[in-house]
Coordinates of C-alpha atoms in Angstrom, one line a residue:
M1 CA 157.4 175.7 152.9
S2 CA 158.4 174.5 156.4
G3 CA 162.0 173.7 157.3
R4 CA 165.1 175.3 155.9
T5 CA 166.0 175.8 152.2
F6 CA 169.1 173.8 151.1
I7 CA 171.4 176.0 149.1
Q8 CA 173.4 173.6 146.9
N9 CA 174.4 176.2 144.3
P10 CA 178.1 176.5 143.6
G11 CA 177.9 180.0 144.9
P12 CA 176.6 182.0 146.6
T13 CA 176.6 179.4 149.3
N14 CA 175.2 179.0 152.8
I15 CA 176.1 181.9 155.1
P16 CA 176.6 180.7 158.8
E17 CA 174.6 182.5 161.5
R18 CA 177.7 183.7 163.2
I19 CA 178.9 185.4 160.0
L20 CA 175.5 187.0 159.6
R21 CA 175.6 188.2 163.2
A22 CA 179.1 189.6 162.7
M23 CA 178.0 191.5 159.6
A24 CA 175.0 192.9 161.6
S25 CA 177.3 194.8 163.9
P26 CA 177.0 198.6 164.2
A27 CA 179.0 200.7 161.8
V28 CA 182.4 201.9 163.0
D29 CA 184.9 204.6 162.1
F30 CA 187.2 202.9 159.6
G31 CA 189.9 205.4 160.6
T32 CA 190.4 204.0 164.0
E33 CA 193.3 201.8 165.1
E34 CA 190.9 199.1 166.1
F35 CA 189.4 198.8 162.6
G36 CA 192.9 199.1 161.0
A37 CA 194.0 196.2 163.1
L38 CA 191.0 194.1 162.1
L39 CA 191.6 194.9 158.4
D40 CA 195.3 194.0 158.6
S41 CA 194.7 190.8 160.5
S42 CA 191.9 189.6 158.2
L43 CA 194.0 190.2 155.0
N44 CA 197.1 188.7 156.5
R45 CA 195.2 185.6 157.7
L46 CA 193.5 185.2 154.3
N47 CA 196.9 185.5 152.6
H48 CA 198.2 182.9 154.9
C49 CA 195.4 180.6 153.8
M50 CA 196.7 181.1 150.2
A51 CA 200.2 180.3 151.4
N52 CA 201.3 183.5 149.6
S53 CA 204.3 185.5 150.8
G54 CA 203.5 188.4 148.5
P55 CA 200.9 191.1 148.9
L56 CA 197.1 190.5 149.0
I57 CA 194.9 193.0 147.2
G58 CA 191.3 193.4 148.1
Y59 CA 188.4 194.7 146.0
T60 CA 184.8 195.7 146.7
S61 CA 183.6 193.7 143.7
T62 CA 182.6 190.3 142.3
G63 CA 185.1 187.9 140.8
H64 CA 184.9 189.8 137.5
G65 CA 186.5 192.7 139.3
A66 CA 189.4 190.5 140.3
W67 CA 189.7 189.3 136.7
E68 CA 189.9 192.9 135.4
A69 CA 192.2 194.1 138.1
T70 CA 194.7 191.3 137.5
V71 CA 194.6 191.6 133.7
T72 CA 195.0 195.4 133.6
N73 CA 197.9 195.4 136.1
L74 CA 199.9 192.6 134.6
F75 CA 199.4 193.0 130.9
D76 CA 199.7 196.0 128.6
V77 CA 197.7 196.4 125.4
D78 CA 198.7 193.8 122.7
A79 CA 200.4 191.5 125.3
P80 CA 200.1 187.9 124.2
V81 CA 198.4 185.6 126.8
L82 CA 197.3 182.0 126.8
L83 CA 193.8 181.6 128.0
C84 CA 192.9 178.1 129.1
D85 CA 189.3 177.9 127.9
S86 CA 187.7 175.2 130.0
G87 CA 184.1 176.4 130.3
H88 CA 181.8 179.3 130.5
F89 CA 183.6 181.4 133.0
S90 CA 187.1 181.0 131.7
H91 CA 185.8 181.9 128.3
R92 CA 184.2 185.0 129.7
W93 CA 187.6 185.9 131.2
G94 CA 189.1 185.6 127.8
E95 CA 186.5 187.9 126.3
M96 CA 187.4 190.4 129.0
C97 CA 191.1 190.1 128.1
E98 CA 190.2 190.8 124.4
A99 CA 188.1 193.8 125.4
H100 CA 191.2 195.2 127.2
G101 CA 193.3 194.8 124.0
L102 CA 195.3 191.7 124.9
D103 CA 196.4 189.3 122.2
V104 CA 194.5 186.2 123.5
H105 CA 195.7 182.8 122.4
W106 CA 192.8 180.4 123.1
F107 CA 193.9 177.1 124.5
E108 CA 190.7 174.9 124.2
T109 CA 190.4 172.1 126.7
G110 CA 186.8 171.2 126.0
W111 CA 184.0 171.3 128.7
Q112 CA 184.7 167.9 130.1
Q113 CA 188.4 167.9 131.1
G114 CA 191.0 170.2 132.4
V115 CA 194.3 171.4 131.0
D116 CA 196.3 168.6 129.3
P117 CA 200.0 169.3 130.3
D118 CA 201.4 167.6 127.2
A119 CA 199.2 169.7 124.9
L120 CA 200.1 172.8 126.9
R121 CA 203.8 172.0 126.5
E122 CA 203.4 171.6 122.7
V123 CA 201.6 175.0 122.4
L124 CA 204.2 176.9 124.6
S125 CA 207.1 175.3 122.7
T126 CA 206.1 177.0 119.4
E127 CA 207.5 180.3 118.3
A128 CA 204.3 182.1 119.2
G129 CA 204.1 180.1 122.4
K130 CA 207.5 181.3 123.5
K131 CA 206.3 184.9 123.5
I132 CA 203.3 184.3 125.8
Q133 CA 203.5 186.6 128.8
G134 CA 200.8 185.0 130.9
V135 CA 199.1 181.6 131.3
L136 CA 195.5 182.2 132.6
V137 CA 193.7 179.2 134.0
A138 CA 190.6 178.5 136.2
H139 CA 191.7 176.1 138.9
T140 CA 188.1 174.8 139.1
E141 CA 185.7 175.8 136.3
T142 CA 182.4 176.4 138.0
S143 CA 180.3 175.7 134.9
T144 CA 181.8 172.2 134.4
G145 CA 182.9 170.9 137.7
V146 CA 186.4 170.3 136.3
T147 CA 189.6 171.0 138.3
S148 CA 192.9 171.4 136.4
D149 CA 196.3 170.3 137.9
L150 CA 198.2 173.4 138.7
A151 CA 201.3 171.6 139.7
A152 CA 201.4 170.0 136.2
I153 CA 201.0 173.4 134.6
R154 CA 203.8 174.9 136.7
K155 CA 206.0 171.9 135.8
V156 CA 205.5 172.6 132.1
L157 CA 206.6 176.2 132.5
E158 CA 209.6 175.2 134.5
D159 CA 210.6 172.4 132.1
L160 CA 210.5 174.9 129.2
D161 CA 212.2 177.6 131.3
H162 CA 209.2 179.8 130.3
S163 CA 208.9 183.3 131.7
A164 CA 205.1 183.5 131.5
L165 CA 203.2 184.6 134.6
L166 CA 200.9 182.0 136.0
V167 CA 197.5 183.6 136.8
V168 CA 195.0 181.4 138.5
D169 CA 191.2 181.9 139.0
S170 CA 190.6 180.1 142.3
I171 CA 187.2 181.6 142.7
A172 CA 185.4 178.2 142.9
S173 CA 188.3 176.3 144.6
F174 CA 189.7 178.6 147.3
G175 CA 189.0 177.2 150.7
C176 CA 187.8 173.9 149.2
T177 CA 190.9 172.5 147.3
P178 CA 194.5 172.6 148.5
L179 CA 196.3 175.5 146.9
D180 CA 199.8 176.6 147.9
V181 CA 200.5 179.8 145.9
D182 CA 204.2 180.0 146.8
E183 CA 204.9 176.3 146.2
L184 CA 203.1 176.3 142.9
G185 CA 204.7 179.5 141.7
V186 CA 201.4 181.2 141.1
D187 CA 201.9 184.9 140.3
A188 CA 198.3 185.9 140.9
C189 CA 195.6 183.9 142.7
L190 CA 192.0 185.2 142.5
A191 CA 189.4 184.5 145.1
V192 CA 185.9 185.8 146.2
S193 CA 183.8 186.0 149.3
Q194 CA 180.7 184.1 148.3
K195 CA 182.0 180.5 147.8
G196 CA 184.4 178.8 150.1
L197 CA 184.6 181.8 152.4
M198 CA 180.8 181.4 153.2
M199 CA 180.0 185.1 152.8
P200 CA 177.7 187.3 150.7
V201 CA 178.9 188.5 147.3
G202 CA 180.9 191.6 147.4
L203 CA 184.6 190.9 148.2
A204 CA 187.3 189.8 145.8
F205 CA 191.0 189.3 146.2
S206 CA 194.2 188.9 144.3
G207 CA 197.1 187.2 146.1
I208 CA 200.2 188.2 144.1
S209 CA 203.8 187.3 143.9
G210 CA 206.8 189.7 144.1
R211 CA 207.4 189.2 140.4
A212 CA 203.8 190.2 139.7
V213 CA 204.3 193.4 141.8
E214 CA 207.4 194.3 139.7
V215 CA 205.5 193.6 136.4
A216 CA 202.6 195.8 137.6
Y217 CA 204.9 198.7 138.4
A218 CA 206.6 198.5 135.0
N219 CA 203.3 198.3 133.2
S220 CA 202.4 201.7 131.6
R221 CA 198.8 200.9 130.9
H222 CA 196.4 203.6 132.2
R223 CA 194.3 202.4 135.1
F224 CA 193.0 203.9 138.4
Y225 CA 190.5 202.1 140.5
W226 CA 192.1 198.7 139.9
D227 CA 195.7 200.1 140.1
W228 CA 197.8 197.9 142.5
R229 CA 200.3 200.7 142.8
R230 CA 197.8 203.0 144.4
R231 CA 196.5 200.3 146.6
L232 CA 199.9 199.2 147.9
E233 CA 201.5 202.6 148.5
V234 CA 198.9 204.6 150.4
E235 CA 197.3 204.3 153.8
G236 CA 196.2 200.8 154.7
Y237 CA 192.5 201.5 154.5
R238 CA 192.9 202.7 150.9
I239 CA 193.9 199.2 149.9
F240 CA 190.2 199.1 148.7
C241 CA 190.7 202.4 146.8
G242 CA 188.1 204.2 148.8
T243 CA 185.9 203.5 151.8
P244 CA 186.5 199.9 152.9
P245 CA 183.5 197.4 152.9
I246 CA 183.4 197.5 156.7
H247 CA 180.7 195.0 157.3
H248 CA 182.0 192.5 154.7
L249 CA 185.3 192.7 156.6
F250 CA 183.5 191.9 159.8
G251 CA 182.2 188.8 158.1
L252 CA 185.6 187.9 156.6
N253 CA 187.2 188.1 160.1
E254 CA 184.5 185.7 161.4
A255 CA 184.9 183.3 158.5
L256 CA 188.6 183.1 159.1
N257 CA 187.9 182.5 162.8
M258 CA 185.8 179.6 161.8
F259 CA 188.6 178.3 159.6
E260 CA 191.0 178.4 162.5
E261 CA 188.6 176.8 164.9
E262 CA 188.2 173.9 162.5
G263 CA 192.0 173.4 162.5
G264 CA 193.2 175.6 159.7
I265 CA 192.9 175.7 156.0
G266 CA 194.2 172.1 155.7
A267 CA 191.3 170.8 157.8
V268 CA 188.8 172.8 155.8
T269 CA 190.0 171.4 152.5
D270 CA 190.1 167.9 154.0
R271 CA 186.4 168.3 154.9
H272 CA 185.5 169.4 151.5
Q273 CA 187.4 166.4 150.0
R274 CA 185.4 164.0 152.2
L275 CA 182.1 165.5 151.4
A276 CA 182.8 165.7 147.7
S277 CA 183.8 162.0 147.7
A278 CA 180.4 161.2 149.2
V279 CA 178.7 163.2 146.4
R280 CA 180.7 161.5 143.8
A281 CA 179.9 158.0 145.2
T282 CA 176.2 158.8 145.0
V283 CA 176.4 160.1 141.5
E284 CA 178.4 157.0 140.5
A285 CA 175.6 154.8 141.9
W286 CA 172.9 156.9 140.2
S287 CA 174.7 156.6 136.8
S288 CA 174.4 152.8 136.7
E289 CA 171.0 153.1 134.9
G290 CA 172.6 155.1 132.1
A291 CA 170.4 158.2 132.3
I292 CA 172.9 160.4 134.1
E293 CA 176.7 160.8 134.1
F294 CA 179.5 163.0 135.4
N295 CA 180.4 165.9 133.1
A296 CA 184.0 165.6 134.2
V297 CA 185.3 162.5 132.4
N298 CA 188.5 162.1 134.3
E299 CA 188.0 161.0 137.9
H300 CA 191.1 162.9 139.2
E301 CA 189.7 166.2 137.7
R302 CA 186.4 166.0 139.5
S303 CA 186.0 169.1 141.7
D304 CA 185.8 169.2 145.5
S305 CA 183.5 172.3 145.2
V306 CA 180.9 171.4 142.6
T307 CA 179.7 168.3 140.7
C308 CA 178.2 168.8 137.3
V309 CA 175.8 166.0 136.4
R310 CA 174.7 165.4 132.8
V311 CA 171.2 164.1 132.1
S312 CA 170.4 162.1 128.9
A313 CA 168.5 163.8 126.1
D314 CA 165.4 161.9 127.0
Y315 CA 165.0 164.0 130.2
D316 CA 165.0 167.7 131.1
A317 CA 167.6 168.8 133.7
N318 CA 165.8 172.1 134.2
Q319 CA 162.7 170.2 135.3
V320 CA 164.7 168.3 137.9
I321 CA 166.1 171.7 139.2
K322 CA 162.6 173.1 139.3
V323 CA 161.1 170.2 141.1
A324 CA 163.9 170.2 143.7
R325 CA 163.4 173.9 144.3
E326 CA 159.6 174.0 144.3
K327 CA 158.7 170.6 145.9
Y328 CA 161.7 169.8 148.0
N329 CA 163.1 173.2 149.1
L330 CA 166.6 172.6 147.5
T331 CA 168.3 174.8 145.0
M332 CA 171.0 173.7 142.5
G333 CA 173.0 175.3 139.7
S334 CA 171.7 174.9 136.2
G335 CA 173.7 173.9 133.1
I336 CA 175.3 176.8 131.4
G337 CA 176.1 177.3 127.7
P338 CA 176.1 174.0 125.8
L339 CA 175.0 172.3 129.0
A340 CA 171.8 174.4 129.4
G341 CA 168.9 172.0 129.9
S342 CA 171.0 168.9 129.9
A343 CA 172.9 169.2 133.3
F344 CA 172.5 170.3 136.9
R345 CA 175.3 171.3 139.2
I346 CA 175.5 170.3 142.9
G347 CA 177.5 172.7 145.0
H348 CA 179.2 171.2 148.0
L349 CA 181.3 174.0 149.3
G350 CA 181.4 176.4 152.2
D351 CA 179.4 175.9 155.4
L352 CA 178.5 172.2 154.9
N353 CA 178.6 169.1 157.1
V354 CA 177.7 165.4 156.8
P355 CA 173.9 165.7 157.6
M356 CA 173.6 168.6 155.2
V357 CA 175.2 166.6 152.3
L358 CA 173.2 163.4 153.0
G359 CA 169.9 165.5 153.2
A360 CA 170.8 167.3 150.0
L361 CA 171.6 164.0 148.1
G362 CA 168.3 162.5 149.3
A363 CA 166.3 165.5 148.1
I364 CA 168.1 165.4 144.7
E365 CA 167.4 161.7 144.3
T366 CA 163.8 162.3 145.2
S367 CA 163.6 165.0 142.5
L368 CA 165.2 162.8 139.9
R369 CA 162.6 160.0 140.7
T370 CA 159.8 162.5 140.7
C371 CA 160.8 163.5 137.2
R372 CA 161.0 159.8 136.3
V373 CA 164.8 159.9 135.5
P374 CA 166.1 156.4 136.0
V375 CA 168.7 156.3 138.8
G376 CA 170.6 153.4 140.1
S377 CA 169.9 152.2 143.6
G378 CA 172.2 152.6 146.6
G379 CA 173.2 156.2 146.1
L380 CA 172.7 157.3 149.7
E381 CA 174.2 154.1 151.0
A382 CA 177.3 154.7 148.9
A383 CA 177.6 158.2 150.4
A384 CA 177.2 156.9 153.9
Q385 CA 179.8 154.2 153.3
Q386 CA 182.2 156.7 151.9
L387 CA 181.7 159.1 154.8
S388 CA 181.9 156.4 157.5
E389 CA 185.2 155.1 156.1
A390 CA 186.7 158.6 155.9
S391 CA 185.8 159.1 159.6
R392 CA 187.5 156.0 161.0

């Protein structure tokens, strides 16, 4: 098919040419001062993007590796943790916690809304809740397009004078939604390379607080590859517990250069907010015919990274995805779990600009119409209006 393929999955995302070129550089000796300087600079700049004053740990892994590393460093066997179950991936994280012997208290939010601070307060105020050692939450749940209010969660912990560690999966939100680790009192912030950082899969990170470091050193659980103590105390290159992923780090360095050229992390998240607003305006217009709707029921919880769109039972969301891919050269995320076959997910994160978003929305609307899914008129006009107003 002629032209370019539009990658509107919520990760992996588009990889800019300049990052691909950086990653195609010749191999280097990772023991040199030059590579050490690049490694230190990249991790320090990434940590700055998190607004984290504590250490940043890197892993050669997917986000699941960051989950496991954080869980095994912060919590011993039988430690009680509260897992905010807001969708497929947060539930998977909870299953991992159980596999590692943690006493998981499941805090169900449903698949259409984020963490309710009042309900959280009620749970943490119980006798069992007072013993919770960690609150684990996905900032944005990739499977649902719902973003939880971290400031509200932190306020609950402060109001209750609760000592639980706040552990945040920002895999789908980092680089897309404002996130100030220090200000929010986040003890561990997890991120990956293949979403907002515009890179291939393969790097994951935990930005951790001083308190998290103390807890990890006091934790007697057996661990090796994921052990923060080993990664923090030896030569800098061993922060990856072995040979560092040299070419991924070349890519990370270039991605951070792009962030800085755009005006810093604040400018990057502002762009994501503008583009997401255009997507939401279009979906709102489409929904007027009653055949589709937002999965996220609360407007303020709709993600700036991914929009999950439900399709009524009369239509097949997977067919829409197939038509978009095979006829119109655009890929989207499918519904997962209870949303399988009844939803599609539009990724709007990473290397993305106004023409790309408008083109993607046009292809998605064409796919919906090809599948005879009734959509309201004016979707693209709504996006254009939203974007033009944001640019004035």
